[in-house]
Tab-separated table of C-alpha atoms in Angstrom:
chain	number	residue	atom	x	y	z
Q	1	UNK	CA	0.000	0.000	0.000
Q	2	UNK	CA	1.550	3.120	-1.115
Q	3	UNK	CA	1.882	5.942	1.738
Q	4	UNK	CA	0.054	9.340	1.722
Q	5	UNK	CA	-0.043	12.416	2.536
Q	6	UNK	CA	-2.962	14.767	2.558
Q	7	UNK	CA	-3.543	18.928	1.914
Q	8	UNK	CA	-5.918	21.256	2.871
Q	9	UNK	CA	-6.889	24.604	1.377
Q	10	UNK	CA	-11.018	24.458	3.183
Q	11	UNK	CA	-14.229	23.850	1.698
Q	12	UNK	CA	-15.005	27.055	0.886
Q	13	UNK	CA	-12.881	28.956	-2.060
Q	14	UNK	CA	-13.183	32.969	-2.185
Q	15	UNK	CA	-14.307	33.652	-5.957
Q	16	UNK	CA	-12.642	36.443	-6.019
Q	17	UNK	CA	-9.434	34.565	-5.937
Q	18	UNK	CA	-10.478	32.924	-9.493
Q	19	UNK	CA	-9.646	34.372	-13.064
Q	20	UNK	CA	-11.082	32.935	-15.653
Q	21	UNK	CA	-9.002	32.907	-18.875
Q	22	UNK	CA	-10.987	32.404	-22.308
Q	23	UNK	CA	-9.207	32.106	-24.999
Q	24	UNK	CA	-9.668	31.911	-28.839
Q	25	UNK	CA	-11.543	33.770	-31.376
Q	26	UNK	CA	-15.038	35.379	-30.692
Q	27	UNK	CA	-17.469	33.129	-32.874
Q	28	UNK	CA	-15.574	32.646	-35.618
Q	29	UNK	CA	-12.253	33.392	-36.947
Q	30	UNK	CA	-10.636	32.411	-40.493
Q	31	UNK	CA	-13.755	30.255	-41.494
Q	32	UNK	CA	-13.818	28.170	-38.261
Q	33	UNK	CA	-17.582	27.651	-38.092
Q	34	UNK	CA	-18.720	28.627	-34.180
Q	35	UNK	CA	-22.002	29.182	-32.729
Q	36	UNK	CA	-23.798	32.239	-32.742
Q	37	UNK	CA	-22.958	34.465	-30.039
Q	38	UNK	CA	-21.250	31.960	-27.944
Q	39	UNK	CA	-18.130	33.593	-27.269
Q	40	UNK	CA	-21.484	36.374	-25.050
Q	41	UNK	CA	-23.164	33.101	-23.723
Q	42	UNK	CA	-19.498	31.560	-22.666
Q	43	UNK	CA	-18.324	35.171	-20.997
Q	44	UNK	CA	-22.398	35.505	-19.298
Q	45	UNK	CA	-22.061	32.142	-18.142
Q	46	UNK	CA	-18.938	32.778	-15.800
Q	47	UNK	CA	-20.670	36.288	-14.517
Q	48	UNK	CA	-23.477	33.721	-13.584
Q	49	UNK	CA	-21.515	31.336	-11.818
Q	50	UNK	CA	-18.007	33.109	-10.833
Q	51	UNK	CA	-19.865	36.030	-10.440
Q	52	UNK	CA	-16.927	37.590	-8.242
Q	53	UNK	CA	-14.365	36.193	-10.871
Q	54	UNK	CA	-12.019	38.304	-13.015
Q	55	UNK	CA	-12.398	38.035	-16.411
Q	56	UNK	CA	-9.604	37.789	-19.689
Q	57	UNK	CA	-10.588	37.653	-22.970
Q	58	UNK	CA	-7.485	37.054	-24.966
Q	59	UNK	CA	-8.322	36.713	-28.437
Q	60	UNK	CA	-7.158	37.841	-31.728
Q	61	UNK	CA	-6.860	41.582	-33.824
Q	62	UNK	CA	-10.412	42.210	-35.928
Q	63	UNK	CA	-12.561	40.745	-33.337
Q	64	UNK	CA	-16.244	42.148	-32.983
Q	65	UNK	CA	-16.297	42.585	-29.488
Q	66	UNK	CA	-19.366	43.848	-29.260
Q	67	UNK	CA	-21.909	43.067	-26.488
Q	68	UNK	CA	-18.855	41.175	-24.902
Q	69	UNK	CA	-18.685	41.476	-20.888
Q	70	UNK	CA	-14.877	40.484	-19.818
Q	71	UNK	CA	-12.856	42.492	-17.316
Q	72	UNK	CA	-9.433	42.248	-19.412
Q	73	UNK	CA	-8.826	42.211	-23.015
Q	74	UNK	CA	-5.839	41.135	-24.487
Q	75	UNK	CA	-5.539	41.029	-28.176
Q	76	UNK	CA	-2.665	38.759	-29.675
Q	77	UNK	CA	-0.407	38.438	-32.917
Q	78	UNK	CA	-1.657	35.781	-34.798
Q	79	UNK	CA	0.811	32.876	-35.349
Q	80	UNK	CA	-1.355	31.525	-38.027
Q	81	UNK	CA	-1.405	27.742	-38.244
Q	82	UNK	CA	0.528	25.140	-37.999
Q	83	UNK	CA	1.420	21.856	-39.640
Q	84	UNK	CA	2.227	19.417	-37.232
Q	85	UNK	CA	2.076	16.147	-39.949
Q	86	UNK	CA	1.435	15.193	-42.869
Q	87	UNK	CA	-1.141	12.645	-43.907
Q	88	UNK	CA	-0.457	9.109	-46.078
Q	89	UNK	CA	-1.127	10.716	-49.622
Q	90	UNK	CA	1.303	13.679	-48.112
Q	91	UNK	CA	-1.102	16.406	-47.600
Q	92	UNK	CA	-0.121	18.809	-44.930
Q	93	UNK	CA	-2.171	18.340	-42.092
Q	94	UNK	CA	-2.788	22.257	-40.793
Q	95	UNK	CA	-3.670	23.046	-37.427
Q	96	UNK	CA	-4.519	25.810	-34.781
Q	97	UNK	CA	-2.034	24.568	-32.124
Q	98	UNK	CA	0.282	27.775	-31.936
Q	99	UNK	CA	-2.756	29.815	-31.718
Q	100	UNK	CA	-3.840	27.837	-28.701
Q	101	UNK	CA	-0.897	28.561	-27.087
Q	102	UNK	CA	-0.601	31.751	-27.613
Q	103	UNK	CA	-4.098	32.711	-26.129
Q	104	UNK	CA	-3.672	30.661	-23.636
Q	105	UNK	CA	-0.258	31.736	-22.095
Q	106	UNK	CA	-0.394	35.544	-22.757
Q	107	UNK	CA	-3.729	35.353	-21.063
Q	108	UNK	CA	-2.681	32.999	-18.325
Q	109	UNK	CA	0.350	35.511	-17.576
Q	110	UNK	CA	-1.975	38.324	-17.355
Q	111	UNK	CA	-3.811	36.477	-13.902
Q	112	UNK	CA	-2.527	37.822	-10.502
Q	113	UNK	CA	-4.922	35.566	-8.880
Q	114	UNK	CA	-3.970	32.275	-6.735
Q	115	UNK	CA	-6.231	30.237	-9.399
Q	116	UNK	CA	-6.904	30.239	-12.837
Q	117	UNK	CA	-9.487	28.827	-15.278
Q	118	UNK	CA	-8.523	27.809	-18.877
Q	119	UNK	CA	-11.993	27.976	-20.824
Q	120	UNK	CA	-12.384	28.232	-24.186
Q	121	UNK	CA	-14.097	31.031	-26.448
Q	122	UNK	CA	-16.830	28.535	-27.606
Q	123	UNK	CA	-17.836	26.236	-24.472
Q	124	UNK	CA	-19.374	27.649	-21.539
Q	125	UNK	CA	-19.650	26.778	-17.851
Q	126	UNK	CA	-22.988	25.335	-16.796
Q	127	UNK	CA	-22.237	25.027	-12.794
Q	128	UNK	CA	-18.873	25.457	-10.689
Q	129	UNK	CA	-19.025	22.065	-10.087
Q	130	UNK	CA	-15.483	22.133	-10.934
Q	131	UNK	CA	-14.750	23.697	-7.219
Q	132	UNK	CA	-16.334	21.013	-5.162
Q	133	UNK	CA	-14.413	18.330	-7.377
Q	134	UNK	CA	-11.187	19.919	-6.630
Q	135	UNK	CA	-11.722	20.319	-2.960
Q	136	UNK	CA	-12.730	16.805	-2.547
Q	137	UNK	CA	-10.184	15.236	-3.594
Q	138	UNK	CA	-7.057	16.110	-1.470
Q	139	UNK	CA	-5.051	12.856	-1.147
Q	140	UNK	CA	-1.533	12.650	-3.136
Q	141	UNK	CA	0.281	9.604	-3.490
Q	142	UNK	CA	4.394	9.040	-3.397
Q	143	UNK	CA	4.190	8.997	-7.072
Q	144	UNK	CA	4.936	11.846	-9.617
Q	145	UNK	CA	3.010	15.172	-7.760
Q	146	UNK	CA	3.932	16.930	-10.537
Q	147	UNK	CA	1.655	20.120	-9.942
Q	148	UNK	CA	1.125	21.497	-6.561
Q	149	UNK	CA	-2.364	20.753	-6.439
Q	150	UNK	CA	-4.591	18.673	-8.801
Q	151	UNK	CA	-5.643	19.982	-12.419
Q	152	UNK	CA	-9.386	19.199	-12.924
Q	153	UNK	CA	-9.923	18.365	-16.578
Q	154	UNK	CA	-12.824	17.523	-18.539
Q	155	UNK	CA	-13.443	13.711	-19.931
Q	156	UNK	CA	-13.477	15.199	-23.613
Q	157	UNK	CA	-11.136	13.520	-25.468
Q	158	UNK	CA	-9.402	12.482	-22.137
Q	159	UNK	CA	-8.960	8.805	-23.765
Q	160	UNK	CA	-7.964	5.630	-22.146
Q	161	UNK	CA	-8.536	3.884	-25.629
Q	162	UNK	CA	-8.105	5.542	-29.196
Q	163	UNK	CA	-8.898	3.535	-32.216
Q	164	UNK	CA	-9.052	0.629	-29.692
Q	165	UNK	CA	-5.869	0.934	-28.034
Q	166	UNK	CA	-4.729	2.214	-24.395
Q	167	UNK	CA	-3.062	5.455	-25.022
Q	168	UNK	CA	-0.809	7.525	-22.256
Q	169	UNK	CA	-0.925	10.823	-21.711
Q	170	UNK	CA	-4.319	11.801	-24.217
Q	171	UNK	CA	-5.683	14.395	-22.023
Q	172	UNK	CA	-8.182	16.967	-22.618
Q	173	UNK	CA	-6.993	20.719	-23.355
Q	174	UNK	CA	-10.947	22.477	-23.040
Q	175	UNK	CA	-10.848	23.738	-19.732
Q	176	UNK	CA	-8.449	23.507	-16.726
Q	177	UNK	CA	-8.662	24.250	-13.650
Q	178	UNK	CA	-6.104	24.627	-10.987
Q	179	UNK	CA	-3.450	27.038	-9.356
Q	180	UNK	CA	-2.507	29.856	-11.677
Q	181	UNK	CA	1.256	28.818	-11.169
Q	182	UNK	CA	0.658	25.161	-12.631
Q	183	UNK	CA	-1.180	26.511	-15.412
Q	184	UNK	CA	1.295	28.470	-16.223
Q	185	UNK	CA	3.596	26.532	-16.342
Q	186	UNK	CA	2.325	23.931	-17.970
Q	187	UNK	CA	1.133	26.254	-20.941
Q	188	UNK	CA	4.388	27.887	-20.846
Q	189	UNK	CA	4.915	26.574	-24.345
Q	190	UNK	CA	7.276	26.765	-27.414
Q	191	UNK	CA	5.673	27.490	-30.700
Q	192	UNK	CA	5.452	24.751	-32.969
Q	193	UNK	CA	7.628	24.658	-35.891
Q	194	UNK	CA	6.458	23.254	-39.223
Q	195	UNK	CA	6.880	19.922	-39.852
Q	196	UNK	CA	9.356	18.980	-42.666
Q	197	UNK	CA	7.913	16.840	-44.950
Q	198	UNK	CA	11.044	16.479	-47.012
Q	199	UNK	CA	13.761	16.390	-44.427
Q	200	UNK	CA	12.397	14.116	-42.550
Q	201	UNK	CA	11.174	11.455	-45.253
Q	202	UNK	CA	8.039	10.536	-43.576
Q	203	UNK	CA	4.758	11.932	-42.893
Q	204	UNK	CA	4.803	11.709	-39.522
Q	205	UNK	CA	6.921	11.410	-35.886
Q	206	UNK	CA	6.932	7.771	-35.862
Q	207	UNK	CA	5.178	6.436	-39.227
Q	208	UNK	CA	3.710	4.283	-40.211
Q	209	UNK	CA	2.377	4.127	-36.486
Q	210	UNK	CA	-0.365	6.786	-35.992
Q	211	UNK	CA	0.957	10.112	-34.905
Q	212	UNK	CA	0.445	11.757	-31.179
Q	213	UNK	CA	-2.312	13.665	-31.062
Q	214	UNK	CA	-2.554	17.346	-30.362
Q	215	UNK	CA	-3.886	16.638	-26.957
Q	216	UNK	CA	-0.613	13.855	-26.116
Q	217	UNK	CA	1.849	16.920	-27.749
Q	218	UNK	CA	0.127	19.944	-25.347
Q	219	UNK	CA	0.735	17.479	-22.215
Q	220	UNK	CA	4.337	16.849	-23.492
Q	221	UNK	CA	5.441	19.727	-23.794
Q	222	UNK	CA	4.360	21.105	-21.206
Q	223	UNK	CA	5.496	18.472	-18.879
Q	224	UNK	CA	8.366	19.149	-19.905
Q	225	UNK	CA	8.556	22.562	-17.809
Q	226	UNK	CA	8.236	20.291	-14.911
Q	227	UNK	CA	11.225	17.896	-15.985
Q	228	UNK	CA	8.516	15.011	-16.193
Q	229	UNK	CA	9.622	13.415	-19.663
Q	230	UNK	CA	6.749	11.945	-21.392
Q	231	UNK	CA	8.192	11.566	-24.822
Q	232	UNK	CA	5.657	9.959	-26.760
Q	233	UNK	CA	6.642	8.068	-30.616
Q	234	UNK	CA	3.028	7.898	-31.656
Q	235	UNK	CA	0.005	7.875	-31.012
Q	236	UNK	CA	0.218	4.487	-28.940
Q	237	UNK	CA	4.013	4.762	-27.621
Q	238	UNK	CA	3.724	2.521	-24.016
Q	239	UNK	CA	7.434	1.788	-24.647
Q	240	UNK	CA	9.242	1.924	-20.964
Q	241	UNK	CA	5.780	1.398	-18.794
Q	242	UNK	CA	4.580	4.752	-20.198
Q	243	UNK	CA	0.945	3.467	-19.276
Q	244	UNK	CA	1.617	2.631	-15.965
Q	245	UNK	CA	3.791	6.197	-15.591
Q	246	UNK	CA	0.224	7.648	-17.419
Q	247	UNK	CA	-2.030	5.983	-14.735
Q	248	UNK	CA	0.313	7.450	-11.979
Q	249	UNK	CA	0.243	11.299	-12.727
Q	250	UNK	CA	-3.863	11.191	-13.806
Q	251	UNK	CA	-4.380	9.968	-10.403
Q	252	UNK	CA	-1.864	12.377	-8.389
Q	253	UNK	CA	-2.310	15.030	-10.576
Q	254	UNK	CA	-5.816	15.458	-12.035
Q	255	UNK	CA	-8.986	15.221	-11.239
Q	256	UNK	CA	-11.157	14.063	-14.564
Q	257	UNK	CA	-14.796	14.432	-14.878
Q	258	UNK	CA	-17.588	14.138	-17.603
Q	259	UNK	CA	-18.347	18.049	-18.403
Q	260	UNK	CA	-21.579	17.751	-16.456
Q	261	UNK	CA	-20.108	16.669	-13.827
Q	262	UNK	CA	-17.666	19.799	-13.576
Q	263	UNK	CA	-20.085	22.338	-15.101
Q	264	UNK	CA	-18.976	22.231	-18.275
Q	265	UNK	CA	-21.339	23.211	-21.648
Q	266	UNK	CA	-19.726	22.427	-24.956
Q	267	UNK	CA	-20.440	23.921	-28.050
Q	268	UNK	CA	-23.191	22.152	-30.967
Q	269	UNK	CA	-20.556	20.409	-32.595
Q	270	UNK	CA	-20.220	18.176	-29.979
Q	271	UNK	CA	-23.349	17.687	-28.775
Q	272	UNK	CA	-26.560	15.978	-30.253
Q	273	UNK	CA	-25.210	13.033	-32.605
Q	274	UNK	CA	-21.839	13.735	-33.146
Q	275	UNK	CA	-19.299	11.025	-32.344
Q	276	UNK	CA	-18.095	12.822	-29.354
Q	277	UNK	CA	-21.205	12.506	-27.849
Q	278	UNK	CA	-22.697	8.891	-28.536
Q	279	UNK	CA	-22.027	6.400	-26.017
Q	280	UNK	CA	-18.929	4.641	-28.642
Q	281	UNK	CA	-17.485	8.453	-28.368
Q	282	UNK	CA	-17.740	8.225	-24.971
Q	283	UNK	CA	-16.825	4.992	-24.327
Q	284	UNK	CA	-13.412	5.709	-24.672
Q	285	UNK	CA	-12.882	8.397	-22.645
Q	286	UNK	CA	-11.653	8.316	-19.411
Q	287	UNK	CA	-14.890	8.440	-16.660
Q	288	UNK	CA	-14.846	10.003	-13.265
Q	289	UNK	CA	-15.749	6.207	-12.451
Q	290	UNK	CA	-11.677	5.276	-14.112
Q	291	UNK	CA	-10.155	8.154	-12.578
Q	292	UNK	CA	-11.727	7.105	-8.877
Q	293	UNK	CA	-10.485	3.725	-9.577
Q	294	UNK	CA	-7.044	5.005	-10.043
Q	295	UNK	CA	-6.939	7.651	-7.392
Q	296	UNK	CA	-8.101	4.069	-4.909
Q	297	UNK	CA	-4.941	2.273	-6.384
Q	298	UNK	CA	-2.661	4.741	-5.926
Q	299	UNK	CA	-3.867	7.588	-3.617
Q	300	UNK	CA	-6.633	6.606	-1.191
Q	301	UNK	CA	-7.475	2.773	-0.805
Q	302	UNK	CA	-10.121	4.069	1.143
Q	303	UNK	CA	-12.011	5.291	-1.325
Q	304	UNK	CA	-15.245	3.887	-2.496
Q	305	UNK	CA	-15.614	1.765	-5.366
Q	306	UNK	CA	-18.603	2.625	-7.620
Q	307	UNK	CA	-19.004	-1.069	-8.808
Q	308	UNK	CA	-22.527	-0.517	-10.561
Q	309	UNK	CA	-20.621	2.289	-12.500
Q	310	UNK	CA	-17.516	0.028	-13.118
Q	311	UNK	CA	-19.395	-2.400	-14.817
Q	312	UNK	CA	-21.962	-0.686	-16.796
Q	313	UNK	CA	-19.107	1.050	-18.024
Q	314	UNK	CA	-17.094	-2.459	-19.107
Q	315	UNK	CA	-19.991	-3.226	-20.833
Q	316	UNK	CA	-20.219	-0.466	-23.091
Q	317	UNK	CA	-16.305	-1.233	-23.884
Q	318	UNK	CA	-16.694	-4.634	-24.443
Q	319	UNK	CA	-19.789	-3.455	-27.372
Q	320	UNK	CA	-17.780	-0.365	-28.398
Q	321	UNK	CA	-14.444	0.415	-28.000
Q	322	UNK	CA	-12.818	-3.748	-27.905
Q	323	UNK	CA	-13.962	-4.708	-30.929
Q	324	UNK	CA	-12.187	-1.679	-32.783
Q	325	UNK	CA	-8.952	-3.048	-31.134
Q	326	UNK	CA	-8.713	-6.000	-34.071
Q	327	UNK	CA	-9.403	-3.700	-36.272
Q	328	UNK	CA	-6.480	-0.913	-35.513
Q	329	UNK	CA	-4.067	-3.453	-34.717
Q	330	UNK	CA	-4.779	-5.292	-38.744
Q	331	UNK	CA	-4.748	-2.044	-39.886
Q	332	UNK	CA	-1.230	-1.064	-38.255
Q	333	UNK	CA	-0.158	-4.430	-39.439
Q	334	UNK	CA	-0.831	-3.225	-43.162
Q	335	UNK	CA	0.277	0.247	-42.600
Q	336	UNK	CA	4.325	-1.520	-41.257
Q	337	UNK	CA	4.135	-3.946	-44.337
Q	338	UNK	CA	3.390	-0.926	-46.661
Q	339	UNK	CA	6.032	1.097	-45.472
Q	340	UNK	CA	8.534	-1.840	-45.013
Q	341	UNK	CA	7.999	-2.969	-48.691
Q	342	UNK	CA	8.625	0.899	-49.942
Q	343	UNK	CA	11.741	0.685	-48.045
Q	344	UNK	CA	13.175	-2.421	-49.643
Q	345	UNK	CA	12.037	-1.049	-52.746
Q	346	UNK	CA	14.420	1.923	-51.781
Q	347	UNK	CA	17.024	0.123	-51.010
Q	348	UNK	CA	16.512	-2.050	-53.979
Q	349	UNK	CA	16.744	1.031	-56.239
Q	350	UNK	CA	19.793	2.223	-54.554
Q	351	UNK	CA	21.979	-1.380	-55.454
């Protein structure tokens, strides 16, 4: 049984000592479709339930901020995009990742309060839900305590299982929350440079595995501040007991929730019937239910198991997300022969 230790910083938090950071563009930017007039509904939203809370927009230059209620604005230089791989027929795969970290650390340097939110410019919060969570749970472990006090995290694309397969490290980047110094530092991040297709020779880090996601990169590199080396190949790197190592810092470092269960409201995209939000979407995503299990095994083995939860929750795995683990690894399978054959060929050529 590992030893603990426990922290306390009382039930009740001062609002006042919370600054909520939204970042991105204000309902739409550059042809990124966004719902009406969320960017109002997300900023009305914390008024309604941080209503003592400082406010930061930090967005982007030709914004209609109209109608907009935030305490602190803090327009950016766009970094444009960025292209982090390329796909199998070598089109460059371009994404927003350096724009995410830009509007997330400028504003996140801006806060002078002891906590910080990281929301972004088109979800919303529905509760502070998010408080109670991260008051509850106050029990670290002798494993990695990375941060000084847990990060609470949405379940959003928090996977245990992509395309079938564990996965380390795939955490959300929606919303933190947490001390303003861990945030901080964690976003404290280099900008991306584009990936080169030609120097390197392949389309991706790691080909013809899957690459990291954007989610497994953010956590990198920002671990990195921290000198916790995640160093992920691809997409399913658990090379050196990187799952185990995974397991560890979720359940001394984070607290993850469904975004209901935190006070979370996510824009239309991912609502209704897309993926995200059908129980196969969700499926794979790491439940409050998981993360309990793990803070038991590593933090608190006094904890209460939610056994009802456990199992319903095995069931929809065993329908949804096991199946699709033939599949990736036949797929994979192809994708090394592929490549292998092109590199005989290569070397073929070369005699």
């Amino acid at each position: 049984m590992v030893s603990t230790t426990h922290t306390s910083i009382g039930k009740v938090m001062d609002m006042r000592d919370i600054t909520v950071v939204v970042q991105g563009p204000v309902h739409s930017y550059q042809q990124r479709a966004m719902d009406d007039n969320i960017t109002k509904q997300c900023l009305a939203s914390v008024r309604q339930f941080l209503p003592k809370a400082h406010i930061i927009l930090s967005t982007w230059p030709e914004q209609d901020l109209s109608g907009l209620d935030y305490d602190e604005l803090i327009i950016n230089p766009d970094p444009g995009s960025n292209i982090r791989y390329y796909t199998d027929k070598h089109k460059p795969k371009g994404l927003n990742n350096n724009r995410q970290i830009v509007s997330t650390l400028n504003g996140l340097k801006a806060v002078k309060t002891k906590y910080a939110i990281k929301l972004r410019s088109d979800n919303y919060l529905t509760s502070a839900e998010f408080v109670n969570l991260f008051n509850r749970y106050q029990t670290r472990c002798d494993g990695p305590s990375v941060f000084k006090q847990r990060i609470v995290i949405p379940n959003t694309f928090s996977r245990k299982y992509a395309k079938g397969l564990p996965v380390a490290f795939h955490l959300s980047d929606f919303f933190y929350f947490g001390l303003t110094e861990d945030l901080l530092k964690l976003w404290d991040i280099p900008l991306l440079k584009n990936y080169d297709l030609e120097a390197q020779g392949i389309p991706s880090p790691g080909y013809p595995n899957y690459p990291i996601d954007c989610t497994q990169m953010f956590w990198q590199e920002g671990l990195k501040n921290f000198t916790f080396n995640t160093q992920l190949g691809h997409l399913h790197d658990l090379s050196h007991d990187k799952l185990h190592l995974s397991e560890q810092f979720i359940a001394n470092n984070l607290i993850i929730a469904a975004p209901e269960e935190i006070g979370l409201g996510l824009c239309d995209k991912f609502l209704g019937q897309a993926r995200v939000n059908r129980v196969r979407g969700k499926s794979s995503f790491y439940q409050l239910s998981d993360w309990l299990n793990l803070y038991r095994q590593y933090c608190d083995a006094q904890q209460p198991m939610k056994v009802s939860a456990r199992l319903l929750l095995w069931l929809q795995r065993l329908v949804y997300v096991y199946p699709v683990m033939l599949e990736t690894r036949f797929k994979l399978k192809k994708r090394h022969r592929r490549f292998n054959k092109r590199l005989n060929q290569t070397d073929d050529s070369s005699i």
